[in-house]
Amino acid sequence: MRTPFRTAARPLLLALFLLLQPGCDFLAGLGARGPAAGAAAEREGVRLFQARRFEEAIPHLEKALAATTDRDGQVNLLAAIGNCHNELDRYDEALGFYRRALALDPESATVLTNIGVAYRLKGDYDEAERNYLAALALEPDYAELHASLGALAVFREDYDKAIRHLERAAKLDDGLPVVHSNLAIAYASVERFEDAERALKRATVRGYHQPEVIKERIEALRALSREPARRIDPAALRP
């Protein structure tokens, strides 16, 4: 989806996991357009976003938006601003920008996916899935959408489903670091630790920025898998 505008990391399963959810690639859709001042603001906003300086990026992207009359450019900038708010945990603000983008392009699978991301981060998994499935109907081979569905499945602890979507995402676009990091978590959750290590290595090679966190989660799951099953004393169950 770009140099991805990705959403913030969130803890999962009693703090054992940290999962990055992809956002949609609007950086790739941005480029110098319109008045020179708007193009310069856009370039600076993209630079700041890539440096993860999201609060500073917003006013530059808003300035570029005000100078842009091109519909596709407006959609990309609205979604980019929404992604900044998502990164800053301001999900309602993010949804406001995404809805403005969707009003301009009602059949944008990327915008629908980012709406799903925001709802997932708000904890509304049903609404997240509804938007993901709407996007899937429009673009069934959209790699980051399968990545998003995979991440949602991990949050719901449906690891087999997560693996199916994440493996599909990797097949469609092997270059997304977050897909491989999420696969590492999903594999480790079903005790496929060698696969998890390989997936983490692929994520790291592709530029995933928190490999040590995923490594820690894998090792925590490995340690849990080695613990003997706890025996329950029947006497403890008597009233």
C-alpha angles and dihedrals in degrees: 000000000000131000073326122259091217128189126240125283118258132196117243140188103015091326093300094118140050115191129186115214116208120235122203124281107254096144089075089055094053121090141142108299137146125012117003092246091055093047091050091049090050093051091049092047091052091048092052092046092052088051088053091243092135101162091053092046095058100072091047092050090046090052090051090049092053089053096047124093096168110105096217090048091051091050092050094047094047090050092046091053089047090053091052089055090047090054088052092051092249096131099163090053089048091052090052092058093043091052091051088052091048091051088059094044111021093178098053108130089190093057091045089051092052090048086054090050092054093049091047091053089049087055095248097129095168093056090044091054092046091057093042091053091048088054091046090056088057098042114016092174097050106132099204091047090058087047089054093048089049092052091049090051090053090053088052089048091240094136099170090056090044092054092049093054095041093048088049090051091050091050091051095044117006093183100074108106094197092059092059094043090052090046088054090057094044093049092048090050090062092042096254090137099161089053089047092054091049092048091050090051090052090049091051094048089051093054105266104171102212107043092143091062093053090045089054091051092049091052091047090053091045090053091049091051090057095053114105116246109268112247117223118221106227089214089063090062094056118102 
